[in-house]
Amino acid sequence: MEARVREIRAALLAWFASNARELPWRRTRDPYAIWVSEVMLQQTRVEAVKPYYARFLERFPSVEALARAPLDEVLGSWSGLGYYRRARLLHRGAMHVAEVHGGRVPGDVEAIRAIPGVGAYTTGAIASQAFGLEAPLVDGNVARVLSRLFLVEQDPRRGEGHARVWSLAGELVRGPDPAALNNALMELGALVCVPKSPRCGGCPVRDLCLADAAGRAGELPIVAEKKARPTVVEAAFVLAVDGGVVLAKRGEEGLFGGLWEPPRLEGGTRAEAARAITALLGVEPSLSRRRARVVEHVLTHRTLRVSVYEGTLAERPTKISRAHRDRYVALAVVPIGEIERRGVSTLAKKVLGVRPARPGGLTAR
Ligand code: SF4
């Protein structure tokens, strides 16, 4: 095993040296910049991240700058990237580093892992790429590559399979260039050992790959059956008043936490929706007779099907009813052209019927 691990390591490093893509976050050893890039890259494509990464670092060039910024501003800069929980955790993590480490990201694995919101994967990325430590990381790409190379026959996202791929990554990273080794594994998964049809013909570790030898590359990694995703029906309200639309701000915890959106409530018939929005705002809107559109939004554990009602209000709403204060904490009337300055979710943009014109920018459809 030891000799095989050494051969795989050497082949990966040699391949990466001449095949690595030129990516902005590979030019730096700044742990903060690496941290930002890794958080953005979770569940988001490289090409989509590039402009956000540059803009975010320009706006928040250091841990301290990020820690000082109001959450609203951070969410505004994240607007359009999705999965806003990542931005909230990054912000919370920056406040921790500012407070506990004087604004410098610590250079040892345990202290990095203790930063709120920094998981095992991000710890490995920061520790290896910024500090050259032999810290493993496993993301979806790495899990796939290792499952195939070592013929792991359990789902690498849970239980034994999960422990096995982390242990293999730990063995591989113990060597001369941990940063390059981790990057090589990710790069191989992104470019060669791809999900549906792995390009084994051009693979630098083909001679060492157990799945290829067994003719089973296409079957791995094992994916345990997923539970069906339930559909939740909701109603959202695009209400015009005083030259703007009404937005409500979600409480900080939970999904969509800290983001602004057109008020959205559990659904039902139009009559029920009308009663619910009147109760929320304390003002009765004049609503269109029919819903303007239906928006579907797929989340990890459920699908939201949102009926959008448009309407007008005779006066500005000023307060949220007591019954809804666990959902919303503030109201604002915002001109459509200024919505981009607030942190709004992709779902809110779909409800509003606007699309991003550039990262964070909005135009009407
Ligand atoms: Fe993946 Fe094929 Fe290379 Fe094995 S030989 S690591 S399955 S690309």
GROMACS .gro file of C-alpha atoms and ligand atoms in nm:
model
  373
    1MET     CA    1   0.000   0.000   0.000
    2GLU     CA    2   0.276   0.242   0.101
    3ALA     CA    3   0.458   0.197  -0.231
    4ARG     CA    4   0.136   0.237  -0.426
    5VAL     CA    5   0.051   0.556  -0.238
    6ARG     CA    6   0.398   0.693  -0.322
    7GLU     CA    7   0.353   0.610  -0.691
    8ILE     CA    8   0.009   0.774  -0.702
    9ARG     CA    9   0.142   1.084  -0.524
   10ALA     CA   10   0.435   1.118  -0.765
   11ALA     CA   11   0.216   1.069  -1.074
   12LEU     CA   12  -0.040   1.324  -0.952
   13LEU     CA   13   0.223   1.586  -0.872
   14ALA     CA   14   0.394   1.544  -1.209
   15TRP     CA   15   0.063   1.567  -1.394
   16PHE     CA   16  -0.051   1.872  -1.195
   17ALA     CA   17   0.277   2.055  -1.259
   18SER     CA   18   0.202   2.065  -1.631
   19ASN     CA   19  -0.180   2.058  -1.636
   20ALA     CA   20  -0.297   2.290  -1.357
   21ARG     CA   21  -0.545   2.555  -1.464
   22GLU     CA   22  -0.447   2.912  -1.394
   23LEU     CA   23  -0.695   3.023  -1.125
   24PRO     CA   24  -0.682   3.352  -0.932
   25TRP     CA   25  -0.676   3.187  -0.587
   26ARG     CA   26  -0.382   2.968  -0.686
   27ARG     CA   27  -0.162   3.276  -0.718
   28THR     CA   28  -0.181   3.360  -0.349
   29ARG     CA   29  -0.064   3.216  -0.018
   30ASP     CA   30  -0.282   3.461   0.179
   31PRO     CA   31  -0.490   3.238   0.409
   32TYR     CA   32  -0.778   3.486   0.413
   33ALA     CA   33  -0.802   3.497   0.030
   34ILE     CA   34  -0.782   3.117   0.015
   35TRP     CA   35  -1.054   3.093   0.279
   36VAL     CA   36  -1.282   3.326   0.080
   37SER     CA   37  -1.224   3.132  -0.243
   38GLU     CA   38  -1.290   2.795  -0.080
   39VAL     CA   39  -1.613   2.912   0.077
   40MET     CA   40  -1.730   3.056  -0.257
   41LEU     CA   41  -1.634   2.741  -0.447
   42GLN     CA   42  -1.854   2.518  -0.231
   43GLN     CA   43  -2.146   2.417  -0.455
   44THR     CA   44  -2.056   2.684  -0.713
   45ARG     CA   45  -1.872   2.657  -1.046
   46VAL     CA   46  -1.523   2.802  -1.087
   47GLU     CA   47  -1.627   3.040  -1.368
   48ALA     CA   48  -1.918   3.176  -1.163
   49VAL     CA   49  -1.693   3.237  -0.862
   50LYS     CA   50  -1.414   3.431  -1.039
   51PRO     CA   51  -1.585   3.775  -1.061
   52TYR     CA   52  -1.731   3.747  -0.710
   53TYR     CA   53  -1.394   3.653  -0.565
   54ALA     CA   54  -1.221   3.957  -0.715
   55ARG     CA   55  -1.499   4.195  -0.617
   56PHE     CA   56  -1.530   4.057  -0.264
   57LEU     CA   57  -1.158   4.091  -0.192
   58GLU     CA   58  -1.158   4.441  -0.333
   59ARG     CA   59  -1.447   4.533  -0.104
   60PHE     CA   60  -1.320   4.339   0.201
   61PRO     CA   61  -0.941   4.310   0.155
   62SER     CA   62  -0.864   4.165   0.499
   63VAL     CA   63  -1.015   3.964   0.781
   64GLU     CA   64  -1.053   4.284   0.979
   65ALA     CA   65  -1.229   4.468   0.698
   66LEU     CA   66  -1.476   4.180   0.668
   67ALA     CA   67  -1.523   4.153   1.045
   68ARG     CA   68  -1.600   4.528   1.070
   69ALA     CA   69  -1.855   4.529   0.786
   70PRO     CA   70  -2.227   4.504   0.866
   71LEU     CA   71  -2.375   4.168   0.768
   72ASP     CA   72  -2.615   4.340   0.527
   73GLU     CA   73  -2.322   4.470   0.325
   74VAL     CA   74  -2.155   4.129   0.318
   75LEU     CA   75  -2.478   3.967   0.199
   76GLY     CA   76  -2.513   4.242  -0.063
   77SER     CA   77  -2.169   4.152  -0.203
   78TRP     CA   78  -2.271   3.786  -0.208
   79SER     CA   79  -2.595   3.863  -0.390
   80GLY     CA   80  -2.638   3.619  -0.679
   81LEU     CA   81  -2.388   3.358  -0.560
   82GLY     CA   82  -2.653   3.169  -0.361
   83TYR     CA   83  -2.622   2.959  -0.046
   84TYR     CA   84  -2.609   3.273   0.170
   85ARG     CA   85  -2.543   3.072   0.482
   86ARG     CA   86  -2.184   3.055   0.356
   87ALA     CA   87  -2.155   3.435   0.365
   88ARG     CA   88  -2.301   3.456   0.715
   89LEU     CA   89  -2.059   3.193   0.842
   90LEU     CA   90  -1.763   3.356   0.669
   91HIS     CA   91  -1.855   3.685   0.834
   92ARG     CA   92  -1.891   3.516   1.174
   93GLY     CA   93  -1.558   3.338   1.122
   94ALA     CA   94  -1.386   3.668   1.038
   95MET     CA   95  -1.520   3.822   1.359
   96HIS     CA   96  -1.378   3.527   1.553
   97VAL     CA   97  -1.033   3.562   1.388
   98ALA     CA   98  -1.034   3.939   1.450
   99GLU     CA   99  -1.124   3.891   1.815
  100VAL     CA  100  -0.926   3.580   1.908
  101HIS     CA  101  -0.624   3.598   1.672
  102GLY     CA  102  -0.588   3.973   1.620
  103GLY     CA  103  -0.702   3.948   1.257
  104ARG     CA  104  -0.441   3.690   1.146
  105VAL     CA  105  -0.565   3.349   1.036
  106PRO     CA  106  -0.387   3.101   1.267
  107GLY     CA  107  -0.131   2.865   1.115
  108ASP     CA  108  -0.217   2.538   1.286
  109VAL     CA  109  -0.482   2.286   1.195
  110GLU     CA  110  -0.671   2.280   1.525
  111ALA     CA  111  -0.700   2.656   1.553
  112ILE     CA  112  -0.821   2.681   1.193
  113ARG     CA  113  -1.080   2.408   1.253
  114ALA     CA  114  -1.200   2.598   1.563
  115ILE     CA  115  -1.301   2.903   1.354
  116PRO     CA  116  -1.684   2.908   1.348
  117GLY     CA  117  -1.814   2.788   1.012
  118VAL     CA  118  -1.484   2.637   0.899
  119GLY     CA  119  -1.534   2.266   0.838
  120ALA     CA  120  -1.290   1.984   0.774
  121TYR     CA  121  -1.264   2.056   0.401
  122THR     CA  122  -1.192   2.430   0.437
  123THR     CA  123  -0.946   2.357   0.718
  124GLY     CA  124  -0.751   2.127   0.482
  125ALA     CA  125  -0.756   2.386   0.206
  126ILE     CA  126  -0.632   2.675   0.424
  127ALA     CA  127  -0.376   2.465   0.616
  128SER     CA  128  -0.221   2.306   0.307
  129GLN     CA  129  -0.240   2.596   0.062
  130ALA     CA  130  -0.151   2.886   0.287
  131PHE     CA  131   0.079   2.716   0.539
  132GLY     CA  132   0.206   2.407   0.352
  133LEU     CA  133   0.075   2.171   0.624
  134GLU     CA  134   0.004   1.804   0.553
  135ALA     CA  135  -0.370   1.848   0.603
  136PRO     CA  136  -0.606   1.644   0.383
  137LEU     CA  137  -0.922   1.766   0.220
  138VAL     CA  138  -1.211   1.582   0.055
  139ASP     CA  139  -1.470   1.752  -0.161
  140GLY     CA  140  -1.698   1.587  -0.418
  141ASN     CA  141  -1.421   1.568  -0.678
  142VAL     CA  142  -1.168   1.418  -0.440
  143ALA     CA  143  -1.422   1.167  -0.304
  144ARG     CA  144  -1.492   1.047  -0.658
  145VAL     CA  145  -1.125   1.015  -0.753
  146LEU     CA  146  -1.037   0.826  -0.435
  147SER     CA  147  -1.343   0.600  -0.455
  148ARG     CA  148  -1.232   0.493  -0.801
  149LEU     CA  149  -0.857   0.478  -0.746
  150PHE     CA  150  -0.896   0.263  -0.433
  151LEU     CA  151  -1.224   0.088  -0.521
  152VAL     CA  152  -1.419   0.221  -0.221
  153GLU     CA  153  -1.749   0.037  -0.227
  154GLN     CA  154  -1.943   0.251   0.022
  155ASP     CA  155  -2.100   0.594  -0.024
  156PRO     CA  156  -1.812   0.836   0.047
  157ARG     CA  157  -2.051   1.097   0.189
  158ARG     CA  158  -2.139   0.894   0.498
  159GLY     CA  159  -2.031   0.634   0.751
  160GLU     CA  160  -1.750   0.397   0.662
  161GLY     CA  161  -1.710   0.529   0.308
  162HIS     CA  162  -1.665   0.882   0.441
  163ALA     CA  163  -1.404   0.772   0.695
  164ARG     CA  164  -1.221   0.569   0.429
  165VAL     CA  165  -1.181   0.851   0.174
  166TRP     CA  166  -1.062   1.093   0.446
  167SER     CA  167  -0.810   0.838   0.564
  168LEU     CA  168  -0.684   0.783   0.206
  169ALA     CA  169  -0.659   1.158   0.150
  170GLY     CA  170  -0.460   1.178   0.476
  171GLU     CA  171  -0.213   0.917   0.354
  172LEU     CA  172  -0.170   1.081   0.013
  173VAL     CA  173  -0.110   1.430   0.149
  174ARG     CA  174   0.181   1.320   0.371
  175GLY     CA  175   0.462   1.410   0.133
  176PRO     CA  176   0.662   1.679  -0.036
  177ASP     CA  177   0.403   1.936  -0.152
  178PRO     CA  178   0.068   1.907   0.034
  179ALA     CA  179  -0.085   2.211  -0.141
  180ALA     CA  180  -0.008   2.077  -0.490
  181LEU     CA  181  -0.120   1.726  -0.395
  182ASN     CA  182  -0.460   1.844  -0.270
  183ASN     CA  183  -0.502   2.065  -0.574
  184ALA     CA  184  -0.398   1.780  -0.805
  185LEU     CA  185  -0.667   1.550  -0.661
  186MET     CA  186  -0.933   1.819  -0.705
  187GLU     CA  187  -0.809   1.906  -1.053
  188LEU     CA  188  -0.808   1.542  -1.164
  189GLY     CA  189  -1.169   1.511  -1.046
  190ALA     CA  190  -1.267   1.833  -1.225
  191LEU     CA  191  -1.093   1.765  -1.559
  192VAL     CA  192  -1.031   1.390  -1.602
  193CYS     CA  193  -1.201   1.168  -1.345
  194VAL     CA  194  -1.535   1.340  -1.415
  195PRO     CA  195  -1.869   1.207  -1.286
  196LYS     CA  196  -2.043   1.037  -1.580
  197SER     CA  197  -1.775   0.929  -1.827
  198PRO     CA  198  -1.427   0.938  -1.670
  199ARG     CA  199  -1.156   1.011  -1.929
  200CYS     CA  200  -0.940   0.716  -1.825
  201GLY     CA  201  -0.748   0.727  -2.156
  202GLY     CA  202  -0.579   1.052  -2.053
  203CYS     CA  203  -0.547   0.977  -1.681
  204PRO     CA  204  -0.202   1.000  -1.519
  205VAL     CA  205  -0.286   0.733  -1.258
  206ARG     CA  206  -0.465   0.487  -1.482
  207ASP     CA  207  -0.206   0.211  -1.425
  208LEU     CA  208  -0.267   0.245  -1.051
  209CYS     CA  209  -0.648   0.266  -1.059
  210LEU     CA  210  -0.836  -0.031  -0.914
  211ALA     CA  211  -1.176   0.071  -1.055
  212ASP     CA  212  -1.036   0.094  -1.408
  213ALA     CA  213  -0.863  -0.243  -1.370
  214ALA     CA  214  -1.194  -0.394  -1.258
  215GLY     CA  215  -1.387  -0.220  -1.539
  216ARG     CA  216  -1.601  -0.044  -1.277
  217ALA     CA  217  -1.502   0.321  -1.306
  218GLY     CA  218  -1.850   0.422  -1.426
  219GLU     CA  219  -2.017   0.258  -1.123
  220LEU     CA  220  -1.830   0.456  -0.860
  221PRO     CA  221  -1.864   0.640  -0.633
  222ILE     CA  222  -2.153   0.452  -0.474
  223VAL     CA  223  -2.448   0.680  -0.409
  224ALA     CA  224  -2.687   0.563  -0.137
  225GLU     CA  225  -3.050   0.622  -0.227
  226LYS     CA  226  -3.176   0.966  -0.153
  227LYS     CA  227  -3.506   1.038   0.018
  228ALA     CA  228  -3.770   1.204  -0.198
  229ARG     CA  229  -3.767   1.585  -0.168
  230PRO     CA  230  -4.106   1.721  -0.050
  231THR     CA  231  -4.270   2.021  -0.216
  232VAL     CA  232  -4.379   2.313   0.003
  233VAL     CA  233  -4.640   2.551  -0.139
  234GLU     CA  234  -4.601   2.921  -0.057
  235ALA     CA  235  -4.731   3.262  -0.166
  236ALA     CA  236  -4.513   3.569  -0.223
  237PHE     CA  237  -4.626   3.929  -0.267
  238VAL     CA  238  -4.473   4.196  -0.489
  239LEU     CA  239  -4.641   4.507  -0.352
  240ALA     CA  240  -4.583   4.856  -0.491
  241VAL     CA  241  -4.606   5.167  -0.276
  242ASP     CA  242  -4.438   5.511  -0.289
  243GLY     CA  243  -4.227   5.427  -0.599
  244GLY     CA  244  -4.081   5.108  -0.455
  245VAL     CA  245  -4.165   4.753  -0.356
  246VAL     CA  246  -4.207   4.616  -0.007
  247LEU     CA  247  -3.920   4.395   0.110
  248ALA     CA  248  -3.906   4.209   0.440
  249LYS     CA  249  -3.586   4.101   0.614
  250ARG     CA  250  -3.554   3.747   0.747
  251GLY     CA  251  -3.424   3.687   1.098
  252GLU     CA  252  -3.057   3.591   1.109
  253GLU     CA  253  -3.095   3.222   1.181
  254GLY     CA  254  -3.199   2.955   0.935
  255LEU     CA  255  -3.231   2.936   0.562
  256PHE     CA  256  -3.239   3.281   0.390
  257GLY     CA  257  -3.127   3.428   0.726
  258GLY     CA  258  -3.049   3.802   0.712
  259LEU     CA  259  -3.169   3.836   0.350
  260TRP     CA  260  -3.436   4.070   0.212
  261GLU     CA  261  -3.725   3.938   0.002
  262PRO     CA  262  -4.080   4.019  -0.104
  263PRO     CA  263  -4.288   3.888   0.187
  264ARG     CA  264  -4.344   3.514   0.145
  265LEU     CA  265  -4.578   3.301   0.351
  266GLU     CA  266  -4.707   2.944   0.359
  267GLY     CA  267  -4.945   2.909   0.067
  268GLY     CA  268  -5.298   2.800   0.002
  269THR     CA  269  -5.574   2.970  -0.195
  270ARG     CA  270  -5.567   3.334  -0.308
  271ALA     CA  271  -5.816   3.426  -0.034
  272GLU     CA  272  -5.598   3.263   0.233
  273ALA     CA  273  -5.289   3.432   0.092
  274ALA     CA  274  -5.464   3.772   0.096
  275ARG     CA  275  -5.565   3.726   0.461
  276ALA     CA  276  -5.213   3.617   0.555
  277ILE     CA  277  -5.037   3.917   0.395
  278THR     CA  278  -5.289   4.158   0.550
  279ALA     CA  279  -5.220   4.004   0.890
  280LEU     CA  280  -4.842   4.029   0.837
  281LEU     CA  281  -4.836   4.396   0.730
  282GLY     CA  282  -5.140   4.531   0.916
  283VAL     CA  283  -5.249   4.695   0.586
  284GLU     CA  284  -5.477   4.536   0.325
  285PRO     CA  285  -5.320   4.531  -0.022
  286SER     CA  286  -5.511   4.554  -0.347
  287LEU     CA  287  -5.403   4.227  -0.512
  288SER     CA  288  -5.425   4.111  -0.875
  289ARG     CA  289  -5.715   3.868  -0.924
  290ARG     CA  290  -5.479   3.597  -1.046
  291ARG     CA  291  -5.129   3.506  -0.949
  292ALA     CA  292  -4.868   3.667  -1.177
  293ARG     CA  293  -4.647   3.359  -1.199
  294VAL     CA  294  -4.540   3.046  -1.019
  295VAL     CA  295  -4.175   3.015  -0.923
  296GLU     CA  296  -4.006   2.687  -0.837
  297HIS     CA  297  -3.696   2.684  -0.625
  298VAL     CA  298  -3.509   2.366  -0.542
  299LEU     CA  299  -3.333   2.349  -0.205
  300THR     CA  300  -3.127   2.063  -0.068
  301HIS     CA  301  -3.412   1.907   0.128
  302ARG     CA  302  -3.723   2.044  -0.033
  303THR     CA  303  -3.868   2.222  -0.333
  304LEU     CA  304  -4.054   2.549  -0.286
  305ARG     CA  305  -4.342   2.621  -0.523
  306VAL     CA  306  -4.426   2.986  -0.482
  307SER     CA  307  -4.736   3.159  -0.625
  308VAL     CA  308  -4.649   3.523  -0.684
  309TYR     CA  309  -4.922   3.786  -0.637
  310GLU     CA  310  -4.868   4.144  -0.746
  311GLY     CA  311  -5.052   4.438  -0.598
  312THR     CA  312  -5.041   4.785  -0.448
  313LEU     CA  313  -5.065   4.931  -0.101
  314ALA     CA  314  -5.242   5.257  -0.020
  315GLU     CA  315  -4.991   5.332   0.255
  316ARG     CA  316  -4.647   5.216   0.366
  317PRO     CA  317  -4.651   4.928   0.609
  318THR     CA  318  -4.466   5.018   0.925
  319LYS     CA  319  -4.457   4.712   1.142
  320ILE     CA  320  -4.465   4.337   1.132
  321SER     CA  321  -4.740   4.161   1.320
  322ARG     CA  322  -4.631   3.989   1.640
  323ALA     CA  323  -4.725   3.648   1.497
  324HIS     CA  324  -4.466   3.682   1.217
  325ARG     CA  325  -4.170   3.820   1.411
  326ASP     CA  326  -3.991   3.485   1.422
  327ARG     CA  327  -3.985   3.498   1.041
  328TYR     CA  328  -3.924   3.865   0.961
  329VAL     CA  329  -3.745   4.135   1.160
  330ALA     CA  330  -3.774   4.449   0.942
  331LEU     CA  331  -3.964   4.603   0.650
  332ALA     CA  332  -3.846   4.847   0.382
  333VAL     CA  333  -3.983   5.008   0.066
  334VAL     CA  334  -3.709   4.986  -0.196
  335PRO     CA  335  -3.703   5.118  -0.557
  336ILE     CA  336  -3.640   4.822  -0.790
  337GLY     CA  337  -3.310   4.972  -0.913
  338GLU     CA  338  -3.176   4.983  -0.559
  339ILE     CA  339  -3.254   4.629  -0.460
  340GLU     CA  340  -2.904   4.516  -0.559
  341ARG     CA  341  -2.763   4.712  -0.265
  342ARG     CA  342  -2.943   4.478  -0.028
  343GLY     CA  343  -2.867   4.110   0.022
  344VAL     CA  344  -3.145   3.939  -0.175
  345SER     CA  345  -3.166   3.567  -0.251
  346THR     CA  346  -3.193   3.410  -0.594
  347LEU     CA  347  -3.546   3.306  -0.501
  348ALA     CA  348  -3.634   3.670  -0.420
  349LYS     CA  349  -3.506   3.774  -0.764
  350LYS     CA  350  -3.721   3.509  -0.930
  351VAL     CA  351  -4.023   3.630  -0.733
  352LEU     CA  352  -3.953   3.990  -0.831
  353GLY     CA  353  -3.914   3.890  -1.197
  354VAL     CA  354  -3.568   4.041  -1.228
  355ARG     CA  355  -3.242   3.884  -1.336
  356PRO     CA  356  -2.879   3.963  -1.251
  357ALA     CA  357  -2.717   4.199  -1.506
  358ARG     CA  358  -2.370   4.146  -1.354
  359PRO     CA  359  -2.262   3.993  -1.026
  360GLY     CA  360  -2.502   4.145  -0.776
  361GLY     CA  361  -2.679   4.368  -1.031
  362LEU     CA  362  -3.044   4.349  -1.127
  363THR     CA  363  -3.253   4.443  -1.426
  364ALA     CA  364  -3.622   4.398  -1.488
  365ARG     CA  365  -3.705   4.115  -1.729
  366SF4    FE1  366  -1.060   0.808  -1.264
  366SF4    FE2  367  -1.027   0.658  -1.481
  366SF4    FE3  368  -0.819   0.781  -1.371
  366SF4    FE4  369  -0.932   0.577  -1.248
  366SF4     S1  370  -0.827   0.573  -1.446
  366SF4     S2  371  -0.870   0.771  -1.153
  366SF4     S3  372  -1.146   0.608  -1.301
  366SF4     S4  373  -0.998   0.879  -1.468
   0.00000   0.00000   0.00000
